[in-house]
mmCIF file of C-alpha atoms in Angstrom:
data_model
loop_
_atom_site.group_PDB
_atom_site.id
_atom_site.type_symbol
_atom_site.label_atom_id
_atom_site.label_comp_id
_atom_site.label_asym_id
_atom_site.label_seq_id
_atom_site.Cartn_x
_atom_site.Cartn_y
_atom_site.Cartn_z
ATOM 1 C CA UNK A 1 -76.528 -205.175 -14.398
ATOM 2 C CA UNK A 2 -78.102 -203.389 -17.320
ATOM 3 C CA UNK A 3 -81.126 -202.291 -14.104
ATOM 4 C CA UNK A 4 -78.720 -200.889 -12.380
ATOM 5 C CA UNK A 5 -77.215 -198.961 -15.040
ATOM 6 C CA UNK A 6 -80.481 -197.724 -16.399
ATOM 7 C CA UNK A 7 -80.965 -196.292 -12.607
ATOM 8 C CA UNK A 8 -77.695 -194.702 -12.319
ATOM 9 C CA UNK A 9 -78.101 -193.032 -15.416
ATOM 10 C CA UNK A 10 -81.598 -191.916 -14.389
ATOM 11 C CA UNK A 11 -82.547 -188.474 -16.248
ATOM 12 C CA UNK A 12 -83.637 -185.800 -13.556
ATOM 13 C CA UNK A 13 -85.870 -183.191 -15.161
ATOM 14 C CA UNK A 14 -86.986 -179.905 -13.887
ATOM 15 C CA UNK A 15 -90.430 -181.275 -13.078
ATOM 16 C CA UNK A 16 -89.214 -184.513 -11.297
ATOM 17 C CA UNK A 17 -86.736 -182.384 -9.296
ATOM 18 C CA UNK A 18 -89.041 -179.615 -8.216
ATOM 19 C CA UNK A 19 -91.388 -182.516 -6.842
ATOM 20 C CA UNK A 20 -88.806 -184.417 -5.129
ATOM 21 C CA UNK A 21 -87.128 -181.487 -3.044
ATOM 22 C CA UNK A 22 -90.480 -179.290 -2.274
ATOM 23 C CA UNK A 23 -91.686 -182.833 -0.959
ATOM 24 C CA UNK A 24 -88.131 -182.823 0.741
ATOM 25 C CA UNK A 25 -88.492 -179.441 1.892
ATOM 26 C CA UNK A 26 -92.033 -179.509 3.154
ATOM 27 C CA UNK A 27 -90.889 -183.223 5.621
ATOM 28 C CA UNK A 28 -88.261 -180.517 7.111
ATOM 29 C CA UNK A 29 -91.027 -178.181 8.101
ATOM 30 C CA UNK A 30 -89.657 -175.354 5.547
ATOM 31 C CA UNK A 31 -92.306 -173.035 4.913
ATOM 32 C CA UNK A 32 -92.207 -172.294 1.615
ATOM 33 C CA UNK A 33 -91.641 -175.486 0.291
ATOM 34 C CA UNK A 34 -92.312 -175.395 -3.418
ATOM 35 C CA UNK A 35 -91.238 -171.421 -4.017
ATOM 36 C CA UNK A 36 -87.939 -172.181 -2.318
ATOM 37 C CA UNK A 37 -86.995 -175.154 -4.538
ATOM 38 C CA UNK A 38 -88.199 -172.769 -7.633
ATOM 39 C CA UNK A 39 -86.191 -169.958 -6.975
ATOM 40 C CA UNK A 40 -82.825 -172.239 -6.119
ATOM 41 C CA UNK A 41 -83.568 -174.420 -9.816
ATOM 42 C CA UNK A 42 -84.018 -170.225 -11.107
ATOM 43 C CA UNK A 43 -80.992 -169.514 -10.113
ATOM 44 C CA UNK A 44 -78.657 -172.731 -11.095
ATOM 45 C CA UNK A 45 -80.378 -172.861 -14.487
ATOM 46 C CA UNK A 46 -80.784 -168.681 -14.710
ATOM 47 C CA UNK A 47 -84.283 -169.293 -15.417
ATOM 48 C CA UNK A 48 -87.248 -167.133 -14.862
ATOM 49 C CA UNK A 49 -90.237 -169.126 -12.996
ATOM 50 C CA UNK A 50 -92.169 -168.460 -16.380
ATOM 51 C CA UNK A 51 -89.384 -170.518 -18.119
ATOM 52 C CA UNK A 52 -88.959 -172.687 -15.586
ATOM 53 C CA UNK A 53 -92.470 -174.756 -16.261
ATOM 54 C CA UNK A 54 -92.207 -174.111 -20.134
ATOM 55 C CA UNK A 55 -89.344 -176.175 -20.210
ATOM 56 C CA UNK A 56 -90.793 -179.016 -17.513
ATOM 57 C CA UNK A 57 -89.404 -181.771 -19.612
ATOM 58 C CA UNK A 58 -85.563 -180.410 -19.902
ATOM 59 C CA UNK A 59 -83.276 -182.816 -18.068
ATOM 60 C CA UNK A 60 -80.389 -181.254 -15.605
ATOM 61 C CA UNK A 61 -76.757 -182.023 -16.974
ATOM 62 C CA UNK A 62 -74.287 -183.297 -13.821
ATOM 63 C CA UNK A 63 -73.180 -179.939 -13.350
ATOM 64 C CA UNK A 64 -76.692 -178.419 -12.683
ATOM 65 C CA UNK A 65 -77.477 -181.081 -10.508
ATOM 66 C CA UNK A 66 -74.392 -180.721 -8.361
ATOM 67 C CA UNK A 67 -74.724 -176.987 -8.028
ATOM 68 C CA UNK A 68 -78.240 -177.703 -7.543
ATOM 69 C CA UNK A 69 -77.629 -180.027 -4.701
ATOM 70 C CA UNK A 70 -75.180 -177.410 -3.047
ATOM 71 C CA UNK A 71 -77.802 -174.225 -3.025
ATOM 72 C CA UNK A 72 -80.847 -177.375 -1.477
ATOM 73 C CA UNK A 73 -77.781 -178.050 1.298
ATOM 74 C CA UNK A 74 -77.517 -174.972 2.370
ATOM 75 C CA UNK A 75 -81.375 -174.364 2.739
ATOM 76 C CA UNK A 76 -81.573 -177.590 4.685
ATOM 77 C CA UNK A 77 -79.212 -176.319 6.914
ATOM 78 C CA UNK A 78 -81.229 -173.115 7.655
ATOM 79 C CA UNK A 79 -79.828 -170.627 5.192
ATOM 80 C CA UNK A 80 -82.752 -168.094 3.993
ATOM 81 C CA UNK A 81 -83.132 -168.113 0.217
ATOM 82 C CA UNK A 82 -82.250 -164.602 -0.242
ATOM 83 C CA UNK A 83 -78.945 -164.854 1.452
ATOM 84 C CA UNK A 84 -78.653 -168.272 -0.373
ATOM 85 C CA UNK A 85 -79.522 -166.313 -3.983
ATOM 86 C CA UNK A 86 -78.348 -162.589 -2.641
ATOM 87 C CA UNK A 87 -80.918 -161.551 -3.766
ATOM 88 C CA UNK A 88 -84.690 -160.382 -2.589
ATOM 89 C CA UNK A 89 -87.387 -158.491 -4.603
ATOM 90 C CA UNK A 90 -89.362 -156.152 -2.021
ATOM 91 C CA UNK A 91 -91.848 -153.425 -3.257
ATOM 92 C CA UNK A 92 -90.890 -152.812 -6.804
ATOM 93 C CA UNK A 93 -87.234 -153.441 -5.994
ATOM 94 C CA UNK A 94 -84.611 -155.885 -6.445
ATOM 95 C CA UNK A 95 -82.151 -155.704 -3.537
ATOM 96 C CA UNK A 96 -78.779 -157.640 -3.025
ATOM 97 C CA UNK A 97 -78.813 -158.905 0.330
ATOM 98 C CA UNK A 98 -76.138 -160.938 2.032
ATOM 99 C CA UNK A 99 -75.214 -161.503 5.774
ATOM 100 C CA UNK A 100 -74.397 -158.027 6.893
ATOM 101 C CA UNK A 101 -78.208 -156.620 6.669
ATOM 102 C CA UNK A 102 -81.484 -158.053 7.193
ATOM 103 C CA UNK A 103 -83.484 -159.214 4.815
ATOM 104 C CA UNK A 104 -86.399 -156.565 4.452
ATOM 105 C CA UNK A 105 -89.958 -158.321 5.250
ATOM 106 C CA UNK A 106 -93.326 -157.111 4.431
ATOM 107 C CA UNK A 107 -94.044 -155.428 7.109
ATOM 108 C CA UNK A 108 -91.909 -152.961 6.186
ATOM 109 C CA UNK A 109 -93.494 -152.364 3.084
ATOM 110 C CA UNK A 110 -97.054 -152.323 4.226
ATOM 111 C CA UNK A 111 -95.065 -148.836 6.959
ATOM 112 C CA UNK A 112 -94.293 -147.950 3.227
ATOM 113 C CA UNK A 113 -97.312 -148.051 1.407
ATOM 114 C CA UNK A 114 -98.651 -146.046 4.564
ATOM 115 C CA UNK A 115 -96.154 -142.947 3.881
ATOM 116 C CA UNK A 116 -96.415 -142.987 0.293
ATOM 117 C CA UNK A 117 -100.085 -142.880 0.680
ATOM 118 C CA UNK A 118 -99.978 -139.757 2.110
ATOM 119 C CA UNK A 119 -97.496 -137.979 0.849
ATOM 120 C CA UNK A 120 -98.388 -138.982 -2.822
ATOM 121 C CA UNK A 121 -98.116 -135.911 -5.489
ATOM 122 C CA UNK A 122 -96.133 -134.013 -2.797
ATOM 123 C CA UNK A 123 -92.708 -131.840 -3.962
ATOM 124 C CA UNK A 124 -90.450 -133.042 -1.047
ATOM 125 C CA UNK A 125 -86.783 -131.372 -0.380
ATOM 126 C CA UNK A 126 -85.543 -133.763 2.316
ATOM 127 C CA UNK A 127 -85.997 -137.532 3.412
ATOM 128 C CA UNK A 128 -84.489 -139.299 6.199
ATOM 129 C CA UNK A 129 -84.444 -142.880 6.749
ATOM 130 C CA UNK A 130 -82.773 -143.869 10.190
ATOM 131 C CA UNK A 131 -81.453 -147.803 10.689
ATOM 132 C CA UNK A 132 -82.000 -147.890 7.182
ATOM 133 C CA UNK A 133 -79.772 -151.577 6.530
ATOM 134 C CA UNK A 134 -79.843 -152.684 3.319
ATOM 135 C CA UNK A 135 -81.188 -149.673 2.130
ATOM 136 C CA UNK A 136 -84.737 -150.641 0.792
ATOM 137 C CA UNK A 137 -87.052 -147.533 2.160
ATOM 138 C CA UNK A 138 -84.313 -145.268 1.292
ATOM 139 C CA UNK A 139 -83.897 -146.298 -2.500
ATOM 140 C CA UNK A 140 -87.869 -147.029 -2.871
ATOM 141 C CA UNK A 141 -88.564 -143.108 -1.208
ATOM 142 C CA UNK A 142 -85.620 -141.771 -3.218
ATOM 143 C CA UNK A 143 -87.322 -143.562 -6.688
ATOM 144 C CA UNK A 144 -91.070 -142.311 -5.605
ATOM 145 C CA UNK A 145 -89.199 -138.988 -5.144
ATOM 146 C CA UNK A 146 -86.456 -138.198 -7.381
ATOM 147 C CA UNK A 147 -85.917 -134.525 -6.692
ATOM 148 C CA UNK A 148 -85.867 -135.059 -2.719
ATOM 149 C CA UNK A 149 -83.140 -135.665 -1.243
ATOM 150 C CA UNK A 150 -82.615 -138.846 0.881
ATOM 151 C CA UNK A 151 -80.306 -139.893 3.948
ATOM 152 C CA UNK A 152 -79.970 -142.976 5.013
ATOM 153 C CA UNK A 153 -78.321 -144.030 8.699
ATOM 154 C CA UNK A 154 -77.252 -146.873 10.210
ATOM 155 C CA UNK A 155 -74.560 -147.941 12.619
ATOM 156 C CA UNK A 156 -73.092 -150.675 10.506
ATOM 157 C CA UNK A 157 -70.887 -149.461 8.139
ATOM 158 C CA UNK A 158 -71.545 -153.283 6.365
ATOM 159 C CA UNK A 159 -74.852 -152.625 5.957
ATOM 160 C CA UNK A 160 -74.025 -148.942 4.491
ATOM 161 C CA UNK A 161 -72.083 -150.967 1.790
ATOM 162 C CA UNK A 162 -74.760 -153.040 0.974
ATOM 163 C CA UNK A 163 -77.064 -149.901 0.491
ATOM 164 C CA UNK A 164 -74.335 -148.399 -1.490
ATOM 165 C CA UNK A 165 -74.647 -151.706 -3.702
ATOM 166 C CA UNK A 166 -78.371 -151.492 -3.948
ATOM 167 C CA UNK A 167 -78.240 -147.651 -4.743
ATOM 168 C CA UNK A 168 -76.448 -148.457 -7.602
ATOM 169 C CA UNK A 169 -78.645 -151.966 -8.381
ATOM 170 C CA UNK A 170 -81.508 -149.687 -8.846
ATOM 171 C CA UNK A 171 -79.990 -146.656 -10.882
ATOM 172 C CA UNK A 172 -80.606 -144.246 -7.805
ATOM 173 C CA UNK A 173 -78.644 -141.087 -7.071
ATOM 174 C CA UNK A 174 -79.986 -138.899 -4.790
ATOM 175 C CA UNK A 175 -79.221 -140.676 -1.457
ATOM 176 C CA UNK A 176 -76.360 -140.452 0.870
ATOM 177 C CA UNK A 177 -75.775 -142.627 3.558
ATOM 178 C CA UNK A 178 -73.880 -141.535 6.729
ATOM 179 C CA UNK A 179 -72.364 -144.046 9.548
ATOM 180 C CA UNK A 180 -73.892 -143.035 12.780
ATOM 181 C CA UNK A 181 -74.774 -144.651 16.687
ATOM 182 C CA UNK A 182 -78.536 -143.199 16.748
ATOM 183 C CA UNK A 183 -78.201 -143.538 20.424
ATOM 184 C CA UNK A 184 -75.856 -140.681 20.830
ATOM 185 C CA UNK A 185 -77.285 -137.231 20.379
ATOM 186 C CA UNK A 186 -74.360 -135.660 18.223
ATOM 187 C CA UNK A 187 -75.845 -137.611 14.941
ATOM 188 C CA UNK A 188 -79.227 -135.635 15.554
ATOM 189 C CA UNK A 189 -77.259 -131.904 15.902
ATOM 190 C CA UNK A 190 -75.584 -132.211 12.738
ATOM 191 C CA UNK A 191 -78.791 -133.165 10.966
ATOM 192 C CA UNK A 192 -80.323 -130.555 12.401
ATOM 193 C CA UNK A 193 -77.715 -127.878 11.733
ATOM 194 C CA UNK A 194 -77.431 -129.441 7.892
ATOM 195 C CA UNK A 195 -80.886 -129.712 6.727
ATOM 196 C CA UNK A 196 -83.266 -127.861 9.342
ATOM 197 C CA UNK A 197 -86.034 -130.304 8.789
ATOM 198 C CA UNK A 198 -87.453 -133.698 7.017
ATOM 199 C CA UNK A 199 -90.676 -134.386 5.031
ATOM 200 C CA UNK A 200 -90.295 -137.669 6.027
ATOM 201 C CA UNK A 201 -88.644 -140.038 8.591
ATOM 202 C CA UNK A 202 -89.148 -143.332 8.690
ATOM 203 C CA UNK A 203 -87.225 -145.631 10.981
ATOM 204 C CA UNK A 204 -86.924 -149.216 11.569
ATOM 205 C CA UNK A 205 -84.598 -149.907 14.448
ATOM 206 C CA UNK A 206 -83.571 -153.226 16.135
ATOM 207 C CA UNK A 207 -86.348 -154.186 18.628
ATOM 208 C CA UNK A 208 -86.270 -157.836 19.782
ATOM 209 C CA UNK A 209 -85.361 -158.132 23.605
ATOM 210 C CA UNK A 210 -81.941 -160.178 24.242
ATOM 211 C CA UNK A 211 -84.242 -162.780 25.909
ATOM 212 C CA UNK A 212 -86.250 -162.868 22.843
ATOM 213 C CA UNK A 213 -83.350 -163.441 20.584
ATOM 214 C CA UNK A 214 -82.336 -166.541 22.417
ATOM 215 C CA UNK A 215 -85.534 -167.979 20.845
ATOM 216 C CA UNK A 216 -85.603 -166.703 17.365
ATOM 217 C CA UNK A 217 -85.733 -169.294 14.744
ATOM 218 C CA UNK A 218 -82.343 -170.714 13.810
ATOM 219 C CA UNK A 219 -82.692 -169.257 10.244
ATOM 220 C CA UNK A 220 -82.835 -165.932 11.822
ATOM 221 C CA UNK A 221 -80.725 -166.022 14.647
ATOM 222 C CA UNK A 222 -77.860 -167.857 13.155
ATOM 223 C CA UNK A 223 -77.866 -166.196 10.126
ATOM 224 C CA UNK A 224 -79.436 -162.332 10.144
ATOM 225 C CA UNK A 225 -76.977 -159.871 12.076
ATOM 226 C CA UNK A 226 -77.863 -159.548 15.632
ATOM 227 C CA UNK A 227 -77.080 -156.397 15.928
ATOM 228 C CA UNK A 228 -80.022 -154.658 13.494
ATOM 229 C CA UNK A 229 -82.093 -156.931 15.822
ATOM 230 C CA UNK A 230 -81.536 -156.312 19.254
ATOM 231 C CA UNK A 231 -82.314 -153.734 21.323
ATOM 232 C CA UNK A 232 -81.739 -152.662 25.108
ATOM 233 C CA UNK A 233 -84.015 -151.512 27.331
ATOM 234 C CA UNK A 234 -87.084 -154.623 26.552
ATOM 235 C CA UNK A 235 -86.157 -153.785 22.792
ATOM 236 C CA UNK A 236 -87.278 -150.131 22.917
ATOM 237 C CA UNK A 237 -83.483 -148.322 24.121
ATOM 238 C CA UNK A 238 -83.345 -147.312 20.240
ATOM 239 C CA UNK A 239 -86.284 -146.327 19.123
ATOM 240 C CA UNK A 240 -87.397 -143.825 21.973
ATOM 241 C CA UNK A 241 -83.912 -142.442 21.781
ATOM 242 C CA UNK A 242 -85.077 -142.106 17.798
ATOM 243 C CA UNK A 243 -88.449 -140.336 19.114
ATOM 244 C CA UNK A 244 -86.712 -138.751 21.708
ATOM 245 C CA UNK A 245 -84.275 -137.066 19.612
ATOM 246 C CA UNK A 246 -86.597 -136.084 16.769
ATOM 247 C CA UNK A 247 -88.615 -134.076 19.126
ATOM 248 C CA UNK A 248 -85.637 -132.173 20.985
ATOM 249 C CA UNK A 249 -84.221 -130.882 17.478
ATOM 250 C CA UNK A 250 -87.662 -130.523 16.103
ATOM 251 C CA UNK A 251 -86.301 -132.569 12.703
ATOM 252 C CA UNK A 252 -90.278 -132.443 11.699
ATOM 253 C CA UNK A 253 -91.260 -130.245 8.504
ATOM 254 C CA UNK A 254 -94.397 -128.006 9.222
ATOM 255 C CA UNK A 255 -95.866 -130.868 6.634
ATOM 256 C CA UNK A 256 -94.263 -134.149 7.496
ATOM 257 C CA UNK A 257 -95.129 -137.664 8.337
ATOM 258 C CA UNK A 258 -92.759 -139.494 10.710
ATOM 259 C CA UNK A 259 -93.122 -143.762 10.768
ATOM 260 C CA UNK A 260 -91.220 -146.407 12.561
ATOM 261 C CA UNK A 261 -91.825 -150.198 12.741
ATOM 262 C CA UNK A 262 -91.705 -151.488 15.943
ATOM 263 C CA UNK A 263 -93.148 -154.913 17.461
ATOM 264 C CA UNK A 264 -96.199 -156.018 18.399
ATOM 265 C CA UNK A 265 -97.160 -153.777 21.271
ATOM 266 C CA UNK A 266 -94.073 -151.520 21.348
ATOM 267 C CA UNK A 267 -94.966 -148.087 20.300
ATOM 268 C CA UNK A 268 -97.438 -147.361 23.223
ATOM 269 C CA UNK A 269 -94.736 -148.362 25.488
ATOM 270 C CA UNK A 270 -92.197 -145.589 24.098
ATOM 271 C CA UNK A 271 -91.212 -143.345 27.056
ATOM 272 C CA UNK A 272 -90.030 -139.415 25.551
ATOM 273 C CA UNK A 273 -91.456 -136.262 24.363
ATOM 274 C CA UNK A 274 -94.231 -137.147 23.527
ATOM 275 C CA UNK A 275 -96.983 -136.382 26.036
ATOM 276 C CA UNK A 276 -99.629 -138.902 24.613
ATOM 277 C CA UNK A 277 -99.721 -142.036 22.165
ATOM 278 C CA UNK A 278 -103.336 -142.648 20.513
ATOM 279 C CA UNK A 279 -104.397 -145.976 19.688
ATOM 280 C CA UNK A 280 -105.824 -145.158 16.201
ATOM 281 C CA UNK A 281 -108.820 -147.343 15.173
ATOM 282 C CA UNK A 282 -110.771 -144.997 12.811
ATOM 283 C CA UNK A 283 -111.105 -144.857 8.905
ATOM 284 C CA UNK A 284 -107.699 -143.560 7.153
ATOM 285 C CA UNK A 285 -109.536 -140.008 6.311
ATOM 286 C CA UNK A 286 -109.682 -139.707 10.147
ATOM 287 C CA UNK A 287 -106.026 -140.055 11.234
ATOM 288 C CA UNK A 288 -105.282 -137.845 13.620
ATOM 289 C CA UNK A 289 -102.902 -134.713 12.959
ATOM 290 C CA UNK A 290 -100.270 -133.090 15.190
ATOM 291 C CA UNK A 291 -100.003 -136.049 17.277
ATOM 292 C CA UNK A 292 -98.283 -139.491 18.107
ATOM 293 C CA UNK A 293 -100.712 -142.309 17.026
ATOM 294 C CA UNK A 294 -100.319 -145.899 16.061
ATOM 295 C CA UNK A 295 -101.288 -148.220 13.433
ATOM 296 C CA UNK A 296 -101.076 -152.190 12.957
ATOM 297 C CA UNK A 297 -99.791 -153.991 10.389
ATOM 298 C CA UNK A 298 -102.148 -156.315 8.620
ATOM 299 C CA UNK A 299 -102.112 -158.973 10.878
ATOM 300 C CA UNK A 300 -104.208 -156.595 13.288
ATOM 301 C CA UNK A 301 -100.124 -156.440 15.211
ATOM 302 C CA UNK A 302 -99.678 -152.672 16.466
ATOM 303 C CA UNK A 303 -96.384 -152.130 15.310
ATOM 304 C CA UNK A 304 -96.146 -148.589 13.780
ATOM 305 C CA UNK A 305 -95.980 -145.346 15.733
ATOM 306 C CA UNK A 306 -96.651 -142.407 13.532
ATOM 307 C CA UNK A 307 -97.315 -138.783 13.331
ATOM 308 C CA UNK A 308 -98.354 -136.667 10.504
ATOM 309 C CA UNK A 309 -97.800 -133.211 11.030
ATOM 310 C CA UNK A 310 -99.942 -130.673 9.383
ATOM 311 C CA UNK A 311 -99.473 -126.979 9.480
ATOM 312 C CA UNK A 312 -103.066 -125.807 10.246
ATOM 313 C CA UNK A 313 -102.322 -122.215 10.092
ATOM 314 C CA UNK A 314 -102.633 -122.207 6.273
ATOM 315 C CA UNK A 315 -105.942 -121.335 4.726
ATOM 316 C CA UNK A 316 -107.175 -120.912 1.265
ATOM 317 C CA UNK A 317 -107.837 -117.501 0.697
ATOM 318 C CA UNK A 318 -111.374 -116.583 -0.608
#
């Protein structure tokens, strides 16, 4: 009797319930399995990870342990941690995320690093970011940027409240964000007739085929809204209508960069203005100017179509 009290009355500490559900989480083929169980004790104890393993010995008190038990549920049943927490921290940013967006992965970040790269030091008036979701490249090109200014457009008008929510997360205030179907061309006349040109454009649009949705991972496709995902047309109906457009109303600056993240393969495929797509391979000092190229990401994947426009009629004078 007094065994079977001592067990019921068992003290869980952080260290002996980090072990037991990352071993719990790694027998359900969870990827992450240590990281996830972190974050979830994080956020029931509001704990950085730092804190976390300075205070290995604490015990959990009943209530911890049920709301800890509740956040483990719901990643058992396929729930991503960052709709699970609402939260996600992506290049220098903490972003709310729930239901109504996608939850912004690094590939987008390395398309990122890519523009910022080159337009680093640069005084920029105007920035557009088209299917822009939660918001993330809009807020992190309106903070590397603060006197541009930046649009962000996307067809949800959910996922234009989250970026609303993540605009004001991250103290930014010069982006707008406008409701818009970028596969109609009256969005792309009244940029065009508003602000002339962009400095940049980036653009992440759904591009997963219906077929391929049917086989996306349960935590994506029961979770992550299928319509930032899916596109017509083998997954490419948005984007060339993106490409498409951009080149009709010439939305380009004489000294632009234009990027969009596409999926493995994609961007050679895209079918509009442009006359030719290069398939760049050479050193970043030789990236081609004036025209349609692509990159990969870092898993060698050739994902990004680009094109850095230069205006090579300017010369230093003597």
């Amino acid at each position: 009797m007094q065994v079977e009290q001592e067990k019921k009355e068992k003290l869980w500490t952080i260290r002996e319930i980090l072990n037991w559900t990352s071993k719990h989480f790694h027998e359900k083929k969870i990827e992450t399995p240590l990281l996830d169980a972190q974050l979830l004790l994080c956020k029931v104890l509001n704990l950085s990870k730092v804190q976390l393993y300075i205070e290995m010995d604490k015990p959990l008190n009943e209530t911890e342990k049920r709301d800890y038990r509740a956040l483990v549920k719901r990643r058992l049943n396929g729930e991503p941690v960052a709709y699970i927490l609402n939260e996600k921290h992506w290049h220098n940013l903490k972003l709310y995320v729930d239901k109504r967006v996608l939850i912004p992965r690094p590939e987008t970040e390395s398309m990122l690093d890519f523009v910022l790269q080159n337009k680093k030091n640069c005084d920029l008036k105007y920035i557009l970011d088209l299917c822009t979701g939660s918001g993330c490249l809009a807020i992190a090109l309106a903070k590397a940027f603060p006197t541009a200014h930046v649009i962000g457009v996307d067809i949800s008008p959910d996922a234009l409240a989250v970026a609303n929510i993540n605009a004001e997360l991250n103290s930014v205030q010069n982006v707008e964000w406008l409701q818009a179907d970028l596969t109609q061309t009256e969005i792309f006349q009244e940029l065009k007739a508003k602000y002339n040109t962009f400095d940049i454009i980036v653009a992440n649009p759904p591009y997963v085929t219906e077929n391929e949705w049917q086989d996306l991972e349960p935590n994506v496709k029961e979770y992550e809204p299928k319509l930032a995902l899916v596109a017509a047309d083998e997954g490419l109906f948005i984007g060339e209508q993106i490409v498409k457009n951009i080149e009709i109303f010439s939305l380009l600056s004489s000294n632009s960069i234009f990027a969009m993240e596409m999926a493995d393969k994609q961007p050679q495929k895209i079918k509009s203005e442009c006359k030719k797509i290069i398939q760049h391979n050479h050193p970043i000092w030789e990236i081609p100017k004036n025209e349609w190229f692509t990159l990969c990401d870092w898993e060698r994947k050739e994902r990004f179509l680009l094109k850095i426009s230069l205006n090579m009629n300017h010369t230093n004078e003597l």
